Amino acid sequence: MSTWEATGVGSHPGDDHLEAIRVVFGEVPNLPYLPELPARGVGADMIGRTAGLLVDLPVEVQPSGWRLADRPGRDHRRAVDHLRRDLDGLEEIAHDYAGPLKLQVCGPWTLAGAVELKFGDKMLSDHGAVRDLTESLAQGVADHCAEVRRRLPGVTEIVLQLDEPGLPGVLAGTVPTASGFGRLPAVEEWRVEESLRLFPDAVVHCCAPSVPFALLRRAGVRGISVDASLLRRRDEDAVGEAVEAGVTLFLGVVPGRDTRLPDAGVVAKPALELWRRLGFDPESLSGRAVLTPACGLAGASPGYAKAALAACRKAARVLRDDPASGMQGG
């Protein structure tokens, strides 16, 4: 059972990392997270930020995107510097924080579909390269978590989120080759399951259609984070099996870009209706679902990003305090 209630996916607009951290800790205090600000440029994007964590796999930016390099260079240093600055800000603002903290990194399969080998196609084209990448990432993530714990000794647990928007394409064989003229072969499910076990108790975020719920459940993830508007009735058996297996659902119920936000009851409605269709006790919903924006907030205005997190928190109170009436009212 979770008491997290609400959180964000990860990315925020603008380049003021201190303000973004203040907003996060103010609006989703039950499960705050280290926000990412991709608008700062190279090395602050999802791929570059995570590539900067890799152990013994330096990267650089080429016209086609990120690529493995012989040695750490300017692009690698930028990614490391951005993250160090963010950790300094986190320590400054949350030095006396006590509770859980969420950290986001790009998952191994989305990363492998984006980073190219030194000479050749994307890392996803080579099973050995993907294995090396996954092991390097697992070590880098462990080091990153240890650094956060050292800086914030009051953190009671670190909730690791793997961002895997590319995973459905990896499984379906729709990831483009480096040239863009072909498609890389589909990856077998067992390879994905095996790799995810190197990140025990991770939450896997996938804001694309066709989230592989059954695969993720078998891999032993602690949570699955999705855009609730992309769930289809055909997904619901697999969603129900995941919930019964103890997986926490992170449901994206607020758009990631500026819009007029409805009241808390309307925001909570997709979660309430899903729970009703799955046949679960409404009283259990707030302990098994965490409300979030549908995806990252990098494309939103700063004011909307703050309001979106607040809306998720208020809707989570509906799930907690009066879920049955919310279902009847829906």
mmCIF file of C-alpha atoms in Angstrom:
data_model
loop_
_atom_site.group_PDB
_atom_site.id
_atom_site.type_symbol
_atom_site.label_atom_id
_atom_site.label_comp_id
_atom_site.label_asym_id
_atom_site.label_seq_id
_atom_site.Cartn_x
_atom_site.Cartn_y
_atom_site.Cartn_z
ATOM 1 C CA MET A 1 0.000 0.000 0.000
ATOM 2 C CA SER A 2 1.273 3.453 -0.924
ATOM 3 C CA THR A 3 0.750 6.784 0.821
ATOM 4 C CA TRP A 4 2.290 8.710 -2.039
ATOM 5 C CA GLU A 5 -1.022 10.036 -3.459
ATOM 6 C CA ALA A 6 0.414 12.302 -6.177
ATOM 7 C CA THR A 7 3.678 13.156 -7.894
ATOM 8 C CA GLY A 8 5.034 14.409 -11.214
ATOM 9 C CA VAL A 9 6.577 12.563 -14.130
ATOM 10 C CA GLY A 10 9.858 14.481 -14.155
ATOM 11 C CA SER A 11 10.428 17.298 -16.640
ATOM 12 C CA HIS A 12 9.641 20.964 -15.978
ATOM 13 C CA PRO A 13 9.698 24.102 -18.144
ATOM 14 C CA GLY A 14 12.320 26.842 -18.080
ATOM 15 C CA ASP A 15 15.867 26.868 -16.764
ATOM 16 C CA ASP A 16 15.451 27.840 -13.080
ATOM 17 C CA HIS A 17 16.223 24.577 -11.340
ATOM 18 C CA LEU A 18 15.911 26.052 -7.844
ATOM 19 C CA GLU A 19 12.387 27.297 -8.490
ATOM 20 C CA ALA A 20 11.402 23.970 -10.063
ATOM 21 C CA ILE A 21 12.610 22.112 -6.963
ATOM 22 C CA ARG A 22 10.672 24.508 -4.697
ATOM 23 C CA VAL A 23 7.502 23.923 -6.723
ATOM 24 C CA VAL A 24 7.876 20.137 -6.522
ATOM 25 C CA PHE A 25 8.416 20.042 -2.772
ATOM 26 C CA GLY A 26 5.593 22.504 -2.240
ATOM 27 C CA GLU A 27 2.962 20.851 -4.448
ATOM 28 C CA VAL A 28 3.615 17.090 -4.124
ATOM 29 C CA PRO A 29 5.178 16.754 -0.670
ATOM 30 C CA ASN A 30 4.260 13.055 -0.245
ATOM 31 C CA LEU A 31 6.456 11.982 -3.169
ATOM 32 C CA PRO A 32 8.663 14.851 -4.360
ATOM 33 C CA TYR A 33 11.189 14.284 -7.116
ATOM 34 C CA LEU A 34 14.274 15.849 -8.675
ATOM 35 C CA PRO A 35 12.881 17.812 -11.650
ATOM 36 C CA GLU A 36 14.560 17.824 -15.061
ATOM 37 C CA LEU A 37 14.789 20.985 -17.172
ATOM 38 C CA PRO A 38 15.520 19.973 -20.798
ATOM 39 C CA ALA A 39 15.198 23.584 -22.021
ATOM 40 C CA ARG A 40 18.717 24.168 -20.714
ATOM 41 C CA GLY A 41 20.047 22.392 -23.790
ATOM 42 C CA VAL A 42 22.553 19.634 -24.526
ATOM 43 C CA GLY A 43 22.997 17.297 -21.591
ATOM 44 C CA ALA A 44 19.780 18.402 -19.888
ATOM 45 C CA ASP A 45 17.607 16.342 -22.263
ATOM 46 C CA MET A 46 16.363 12.908 -21.190
ATOM 47 C CA ILE A 47 18.950 10.978 -23.232
ATOM 48 C CA GLY A 48 21.954 13.168 -22.441
ATOM 49 C CA ARG A 49 21.147 13.473 -18.750
ATOM 50 C CA THR A 50 21.013 9.716 -18.316
ATOM 51 C CA ALA A 51 23.993 9.086 -20.609
ATOM 52 C CA GLY A 52 26.010 11.255 -18.231
ATOM 53 C CA LEU A 53 25.407 8.632 -15.524
ATOM 54 C CA LEU A 54 26.822 5.741 -17.572
ATOM 55 C CA VAL A 55 29.962 4.084 -16.207
ATOM 56 C CA ASP A 56 32.827 3.668 -18.733
ATOM 57 C CA LEU A 57 30.556 4.499 -21.691
ATOM 58 C CA PRO A 58 31.217 8.154 -22.610
ATOM 59 C CA VAL A 59 28.960 9.818 -25.171
ATOM 60 C CA GLU A 60 29.026 12.830 -27.453
ATOM 61 C CA VAL A 61 26.574 14.671 -29.695
ATOM 62 C CA GLN A 62 26.789 14.216 -33.448
ATOM 63 C CA PRO A 63 24.469 15.772 -36.055
ATOM 64 C CA SER A 64 22.368 12.589 -35.866
ATOM 65 C CA GLY A 65 22.156 12.657 -32.053
ATOM 66 C CA TRP A 66 23.991 11.012 -29.164
ATOM 67 C CA ARG A 67 26.759 8.530 -29.945
ATOM 68 C CA LEU A 68 29.317 6.528 -27.974
ATOM 69 C CA ALA A 69 32.715 8.241 -27.824
ATOM 70 C CA ASP A 70 36.301 7.212 -27.097
ATOM 71 C CA ARG A 71 36.578 9.481 -24.082
ATOM 72 C CA PRO A 72 34.453 11.967 -22.116
ATOM 73 C CA GLY A 73 34.290 15.299 -23.918
ATOM 74 C CA ARG A 74 32.438 18.606 -23.756
ATOM 75 C CA ASP A 75 28.944 17.138 -24.194
ATOM 76 C CA HIS A 76 29.504 14.546 -21.499
ATOM 77 C CA ARG A 77 30.812 17.231 -19.129
ATOM 78 C CA ARG A 78 27.745 19.390 -19.782
ATOM 79 C CA ALA A 79 25.434 16.553 -18.790
ATOM 80 C CA VAL A 80 27.436 15.876 -15.623
ATOM 81 C CA ASP A 81 27.526 19.596 -14.754
ATOM 82 C CA HIS A 82 23.768 20.006 -15.185
ATOM 83 C CA LEU A 83 23.099 17.099 -12.853
ATOM 84 C CA ARG A 84 25.636 18.285 -10.275
ATOM 85 C CA ARG A 85 24.008 21.726 -10.262
ATOM 86 C CA ASP A 86 20.609 20.097 -9.768
ATOM 87 C CA LEU A 87 21.893 18.023 -6.861
ATOM 88 C CA ASP A 88 23.424 21.129 -5.280
ATOM 89 C CA GLY A 89 20.024 22.820 -5.546
ATOM 90 C CA LEU A 90 18.255 19.779 -4.127
ATOM 91 C CA GLU A 91 20.605 19.757 -1.161
ATOM 92 C CA GLU A 92 20.103 23.483 -0.609
ATOM 93 C CA ILE A 93 16.300 23.405 -0.674
ATOM 94 C CA ALA A 94 15.571 19.968 0.793
ATOM 95 C CA HIS A 95 18.445 19.576 3.254
ATOM 96 C CA ASP A 96 16.044 18.912 6.156
ATOM 97 C CA TYR A 97 13.540 16.823 4.155
ATOM 98 C CA ALA A 98 12.532 13.441 5.556
ATOM 99 C CA GLY A 99 10.573 10.989 3.407
ATOM 100 C CA PRO A 100 10.655 9.240 0.029
ATOM 101 C CA LEU A 101 12.193 10.863 -3.048
ATOM 102 C CA LYS A 102 11.704 9.942 -6.711
ATOM 103 C CA LEU A 103 14.549 10.019 -9.210
ATOM 104 C CA GLN A 104 14.006 9.611 -12.967
ATOM 105 C CA VAL A 105 16.417 8.193 -15.536
ATOM 106 C CA CYS A 106 15.912 7.079 -19.108
ATOM 107 C CA GLY A 107 15.364 3.323 -19.215
ATOM 108 C CA PRO A 108 17.838 1.048 -21.006
ATOM 109 C CA TRP A 109 15.615 0.260 -24.019
ATOM 110 C CA THR A 110 14.677 3.829 -24.890
ATOM 111 C CA LEU A 111 18.334 4.768 -24.360
ATOM 112 C CA ALA A 112 19.529 1.935 -26.629
ATOM 113 C CA GLY A 113 17.099 3.086 -29.313
ATOM 114 C CA ALA A 114 18.515 6.614 -29.192
ATOM 115 C CA VAL A 115 22.297 6.274 -28.714
ATOM 116 C CA GLU A 116 24.416 5.156 -31.661
ATOM 117 C CA LEU A 117 27.473 2.926 -31.613
ATOM 118 C CA LYS A 118 30.788 4.583 -32.542
ATOM 119 C CA PHE A 119 30.713 2.997 -35.981
ATOM 120 C CA GLY A 120 27.385 1.618 -37.026
ATOM 121 C CA ASP A 121 23.750 1.623 -36.100
ATOM 122 C CA LYS A 122 21.975 2.323 -32.827
ATOM 123 C CA MET A 123 22.968 0.332 -29.766
ATOM 124 C CA LEU A 124 19.594 -1.420 -29.984
ATOM 125 C CA SER A 125 20.869 -3.268 -33.076
ATOM 126 C CA ASP A 126 23.473 -5.179 -31.028
ATOM 127 C CA HIS A 127 22.377 -7.442 -28.135
ATOM 128 C CA GLY A 128 25.857 -7.330 -26.607
ATOM 129 C CA ALA A 129 25.909 -3.539 -26.725
ATOM 130 C CA VAL A 130 22.501 -3.383 -25.036
ATOM 131 C CA ARG A 131 23.716 -5.727 -22.301
ATOM 132 C CA ASP A 132 26.801 -3.548 -21.717
ATOM 133 C CA LEU A 133 24.631 -0.425 -21.705
ATOM 134 C CA THR A 134 22.170 -1.896 -19.202
ATOM 135 C CA GLU A 135 24.923 -2.993 -16.822
ATOM 136 C CA SER A 136 26.638 0.394 -17.105
ATOM 137 C CA LEU A 137 23.349 2.175 -16.441
ATOM 138 C CA ALA A 138 22.557 -0.018 -13.433
ATOM 139 C CA GLN A 139 25.928 0.841 -11.883
ATOM 140 C CA GLY A 140 25.564 4.533 -12.722
ATOM 141 C CA VAL A 141 22.083 4.645 -11.205
ATOM 142 C CA ALA A 142 23.317 2.938 -8.030
ATOM 143 C CA ASP A 143 26.090 5.542 -7.746
ATOM 144 C CA HIS A 144 23.584 8.346 -8.366
ATOM 145 C CA CYS A 145 21.228 7.058 -5.673
ATOM 146 C CA ALA A 146 24.111 6.758 -3.220
ATOM 147 C CA GLU A 147 25.105 10.362 -3.947
ATOM 148 C CA VAL A 148 21.561 11.571 -3.279
ATOM 149 C CA ARG A 149 21.400 9.634 -0.011
ATOM 150 C CA ARG A 150 24.711 11.163 1.073
ATOM 151 C CA ARG A 151 23.466 14.676 0.338
ATOM 152 C CA LEU A 152 19.989 14.134 1.850
ATOM 153 C CA PRO A 153 20.362 11.782 4.831
ATOM 154 C CA GLY A 154 16.674 12.219 5.729
ATOM 155 C CA VAL A 155 15.500 10.420 2.581
ATOM 156 C CA THR A 156 13.767 7.245 3.753
ATOM 157 C CA GLU A 157 13.639 5.559 0.346
ATOM 158 C CA ILE A 158 14.492 6.345 -3.252
ATOM 159 C CA VAL A 159 11.806 5.551 -5.794
ATOM 160 C CA LEU A 160 13.579 4.958 -9.102
ATOM 161 C CA GLN A 161 11.589 5.754 -12.249
ATOM 162 C CA LEU A 162 12.753 4.362 -15.584
ATOM 163 C CA ASP A 163 11.429 6.461 -18.471
ATOM 164 C CA GLU A 164 10.651 4.033 -21.298
ATOM 165 C CA PRO A 165 8.517 5.857 -23.901
ATOM 166 C CA GLY A 166 10.314 3.867 -26.595
ATOM 167 C CA LEU A 167 9.608 0.415 -25.139
ATOM 168 C CA PRO A 168 6.444 -0.402 -27.152
ATOM 169 C CA GLY A 169 8.341 0.418 -30.366
ATOM 170 C CA VAL A 170 11.278 -1.765 -29.283
ATOM 171 C CA LEU A 171 8.921 -4.707 -28.772
ATOM 172 C CA ALA A 172 6.999 -4.056 -31.993
ATOM 173 C CA GLY A 173 10.066 -3.591 -34.223
ATOM 174 C CA THR A 174 9.219 -0.025 -35.232
ATOM 175 C CA VAL A 175 12.365 1.777 -34.005
ATOM 176 C CA PRO A 176 14.077 3.412 -37.015
ATOM 177 C CA THR A 177 17.641 2.507 -37.949
ATOM 178 C CA ALA A 178 20.279 5.239 -37.673
ATOM 179 C CA SER A 179 19.845 6.020 -41.367
ATOM 180 C CA GLY A 180 16.094 6.333 -40.939
ATOM 181 C CA PHE A 181 15.457 4.141 -43.983
ATOM 182 C CA GLY A 182 14.757 0.897 -42.139
ATOM 183 C CA ARG A 183 13.457 -0.514 -38.867
ATOM 184 C CA LEU A 184 15.375 -2.423 -36.224
ATOM 185 C CA PRO A 185 14.102 -5.952 -35.483
ATOM 186 C CA ALA A 186 11.686 -6.444 -32.611
ATOM 187 C CA VAL A 187 13.320 -7.414 -29.315
ATOM 188 C CA GLU A 188 12.132 -10.564 -27.549
ATOM 189 C CA GLU A 189 10.155 -9.977 -24.347
ATOM 190 C CA TRP A 190 12.465 -12.158 -22.270
ATOM 191 C CA ARG A 191 15.405 -9.844 -23.013
ATOM 192 C CA VAL A 192 13.452 -6.858 -21.752
ATOM 193 C CA GLU A 193 12.308 -8.715 -18.626
ATOM 194 C CA GLU A 194 15.851 -9.818 -17.881
ATOM 195 C CA SER A 195 17.244 -6.279 -18.222
ATOM 196 C CA LEU A 196 14.601 -4.686 -15.992
ATOM 197 C CA ARG A 197 15.471 -7.062 -13.158
ATOM 198 C CA LEU A 198 18.760 -5.158 -12.848
ATOM 199 C CA PHE A 199 16.644 -2.257 -11.515
ATOM 200 C CA PRO A 200 14.727 -3.915 -8.674
ATOM 201 C CA ASP A 201 11.548 -2.180 -7.503
ATOM 202 C CA ALA A 202 11.653 0.436 -10.266
ATOM 203 C CA VAL A 203 8.621 2.335 -11.518
ATOM 204 C CA VAL A 204 8.486 2.160 -15.318
ATOM 205 C CA HIS A 205 6.988 5.217 -17.022
ATOM 206 C CA CYS A 206 5.638 4.859 -20.547
ATOM 207 C CA CYS A 207 3.408 7.606 -21.936
ATOM 208 C CA ALA A 208 2.992 5.835 -25.302
ATOM 209 C CA PRO A 209 0.142 3.528 -26.380
ATOM 210 C CA SER A 210 0.465 -0.273 -25.991
ATOM 211 C CA VAL A 211 2.218 -0.325 -22.605
ATOM 212 C CA PRO A 212 3.361 -3.950 -22.029
ATOM 213 C CA PHE A 213 1.655 -4.402 -18.636
ATOM 214 C CA ALA A 214 2.057 -8.195 -18.468
ATOM 215 C CA LEU A 215 5.764 -8.036 -19.307
ATOM 216 C CA LEU A 216 6.378 -5.338 -16.690
ATOM 217 C CA ARG A 217 4.484 -7.313 -14.058
ATOM 218 C CA ARG A 218 6.565 -10.409 -14.799
ATOM 219 C CA ALA A 219 9.733 -8.324 -14.555
ATOM 220 C CA GLY A 220 8.815 -7.443 -10.968
ATOM 221 C CA VAL A 221 8.447 -3.662 -11.256
ATOM 222 C CA ARG A 222 6.914 -1.879 -8.259
ATOM 223 C CA GLY A 223 4.949 0.594 -10.331
ATOM 224 C CA ILE A 224 3.762 1.342 -13.868
ATOM 225 C CA SER A 225 3.278 4.976 -14.876
ATOM 226 C CA VAL A 226 0.961 5.666 -17.825
ATOM 227 C CA ASP A 227 -1.151 8.325 -19.502
ATOM 228 C CA ALA A 228 -4.646 7.306 -18.376
ATOM 229 C CA SER A 229 -6.203 8.704 -21.565
ATOM 230 C CA LEU A 230 -4.264 6.140 -23.644
ATOM 231 C CA LEU A 231 -5.581 3.106 -21.756
ATOM 232 C CA ARG A 232 -7.909 0.955 -23.812
ATOM 233 C CA ARG A 233 -10.429 -1.650 -22.705
ATOM 234 C CA ARG A 234 -8.173 -4.358 -24.115
ATOM 235 C CA ASP A 235 -5.482 -3.280 -21.608
ATOM 236 C CA GLU A 236 -7.699 -3.714 -18.583
ATOM 237 C CA ASP A 237 -7.255 -7.432 -17.912
ATOM 238 C CA ALA A 238 -3.479 -6.944 -17.837
ATOM 239 C CA VAL A 239 -3.851 -3.805 -15.695
ATOM 240 C CA GLY A 240 -6.030 -5.710 -13.234
ATOM 241 C CA GLU A 241 -3.532 -8.575 -13.028
ATOM 242 C CA ALA A 242 -0.737 -6.089 -12.328
ATOM 243 C CA VAL A 243 -2.724 -4.444 -9.523
ATOM 244 C CA GLU A 244 -3.575 -7.843 -8.026
ATOM 245 C CA ALA A 245 0.155 -8.667 -8.094
ATOM 246 C CA GLY A 246 0.857 -5.589 -5.968
ATOM 247 C CA VAL A 247 1.977 -3.174 -8.694
ATOM 248 C CA THR A 248 1.187 0.485 -7.974
ATOM 249 C CA LEU A 249 -0.424 2.400 -10.849
ATOM 250 C CA PHE A 250 0.810 5.919 -11.566
ATOM 251 C CA LEU A 251 -2.090 7.356 -13.557
ATOM 252 C CA GLY A 252 -1.578 10.444 -15.691
ATOM 253 C CA VAL A 253 -4.841 12.367 -15.308
ATOM 254 C CA VAL A 254 -3.854 15.982 -16.103
ATOM 255 C CA PRO A 255 -2.587 17.151 -19.540
ATOM 256 C CA GLY A 256 1.107 17.968 -19.731
ATOM 257 C CA ARG A 257 0.510 21.253 -21.588
ATOM 258 C CA ASP A 258 -1.416 24.370 -20.640
ATOM 259 C CA THR A 259 -5.162 23.982 -20.535
ATOM 260 C CA ARG A 260 -7.999 24.937 -18.261
ATOM 261 C CA LEU A 261 -7.917 22.560 -15.314
ATOM 262 C CA PRO A 262 -11.263 21.223 -14.052
ATOM 263 C CA ASP A 263 -12.121 20.686 -10.399
ATOM 264 C CA ALA A 264 -10.653 17.835 -8.372
ATOM 265 C CA GLY A 265 -13.602 15.490 -8.854
ATOM 266 C CA VAL A 266 -13.311 15.653 -12.639
ATOM 267 C CA VAL A 267 -9.538 15.156 -12.509
ATOM 268 C CA ALA A 268 -10.016 12.077 -10.329
ATOM 269 C CA LYS A 269 -12.738 10.600 -12.550
ATOM 270 C CA PRO A 270 -10.529 8.516 -14.936
ATOM 271 C CA ALA A 271 -8.964 6.727 -11.958
ATOM 272 C CA LEU A 272 -12.336 6.164 -10.289
ATOM 273 C CA GLU A 273 -13.920 4.821 -13.459
ATOM 274 C CA LEU A 274 -10.982 2.519 -14.205
ATOM 275 C CA TRP A 275 -11.186 1.108 -10.688
ATOM 276 C CA ARG A 276 -14.911 0.520 -11.058
ATOM 277 C CA ARG A 277 -14.450 -1.338 -14.343
ATOM 278 C CA LEU A 278 -11.704 -3.476 -12.822
ATOM 279 C CA GLY A 279 -14.081 -4.456 -10.021
ATOM 280 C CA PHE A 280 -11.836 -3.421 -7.126
ATOM 281 C CA ASP A 281 -12.971 -2.014 -3.790
ATOM 282 C CA PRO A 282 -13.103 1.796 -4.078
ATOM 283 C CA GLU A 283 -11.628 2.125 -0.602
ATOM 284 C CA SER A 284 -8.393 0.533 -1.858
ATOM 285 C CA LEU A 285 -7.871 2.993 -4.707
ATOM 286 C CA SER A 286 -5.899 5.674 -2.896
ATOM 287 C CA GLY A 287 -3.429 3.091 -1.641
ATOM 288 C CA ARG A 288 -2.834 1.525 -5.050
ATOM 289 C CA ALA A 289 -2.894 4.509 -7.431
ATOM 290 C CA VAL A 290 -0.759 7.640 -7.585
ATOM 291 C CA LEU A 291 -2.035 10.563 -9.658
ATOM 292 C CA THR A 292 0.344 12.426 -11.984
ATOM 293 C CA PRO A 293 0.287 14.634 -15.061
ATOM 294 C CA ALA A 294 -0.096 12.603 -18.261
ATOM 295 C CA CYS A 295 3.563 13.098 -19.149
ATOM 296 C CA GLY A 296 6.392 15.522 -18.461
ATOM 297 C CA LEU A 297 5.696 19.243 -18.049
ATOM 298 C CA ALA A 298 8.571 20.590 -20.169
ATOM 299 C CA GLY A 299 6.123 21.952 -22.768
ATOM 300 C CA ALA A 300 3.988 23.789 -20.217
ATOM 301 C CA SER A 301 4.283 27.271 -18.732
ATOM 302 C CA PRO A 302 5.798 27.489 -15.220
ATOM 303 C CA GLY A 303 2.449 28.580 -13.788
ATOM 304 C CA TYR A 304 0.626 25.664 -15.373
ATOM 305 C CA ALA A 305 3.270 23.176 -14.201
ATOM 306 C CA LYS A 306 2.660 24.258 -10.622
ATOM 307 C CA ALA A 307 -1.128 24.168 -11.055
ATOM 308 C CA ALA A 308 -1.014 20.708 -12.674
ATOM 309 C CA LEU A 309 0.823 19.211 -9.695
ATOM 310 C CA ALA A 310 -1.603 20.911 -7.296
ATOM 311 C CA ALA A 311 -4.544 19.494 -9.279
ATOM 312 C CA CYS A 312 -3.133 15.970 -8.982
ATOM 313 C CA ARG A 313 -2.718 16.367 -5.239
ATOM 314 C CA LYS A 314 -6.276 17.684 -4.774
ATOM 315 C CA ALA A 315 -7.732 14.876 -6.908
ATOM 316 C CA ALA A 316 -5.790 12.324 -4.864
ATOM 317 C CA ARG A 317 -7.624 13.602 -1.786
ATOM 318 C CA VAL A 318 -10.914 12.718 -3.515
ATOM 319 C CA LEU A 319 -9.627 9.157 -3.995
ATOM 320 C CA ARG A 320 -8.595 9.016 -0.362
ATOM 321 C CA ASP A 321 -11.489 10.755 1.383
ATOM 322 C CA ASP A 322 -14.609 9.954 -0.628
ATOM 323 C CA PRO A 323 -13.994 7.479 -3.457
ATOM 324 C CA ALA A 324 -17.391 5.785 -3.262
ATOM 325 C CA SER A 325 -19.355 8.989 -3.773
ATOM 326 C CA GLY A 326 -17.001 9.913 -6.590
ATOM 327 C CA MET A 327 -17.874 6.667 -8.343
ATOM 328 C CA GLN A 328 -21.580 7.210 -7.831
ATOM 329 C CA GLY A 329 -21.301 10.777 -9.053
ATOM 330 C CA GLY A 330 -19.418 9.658 -12.175
#
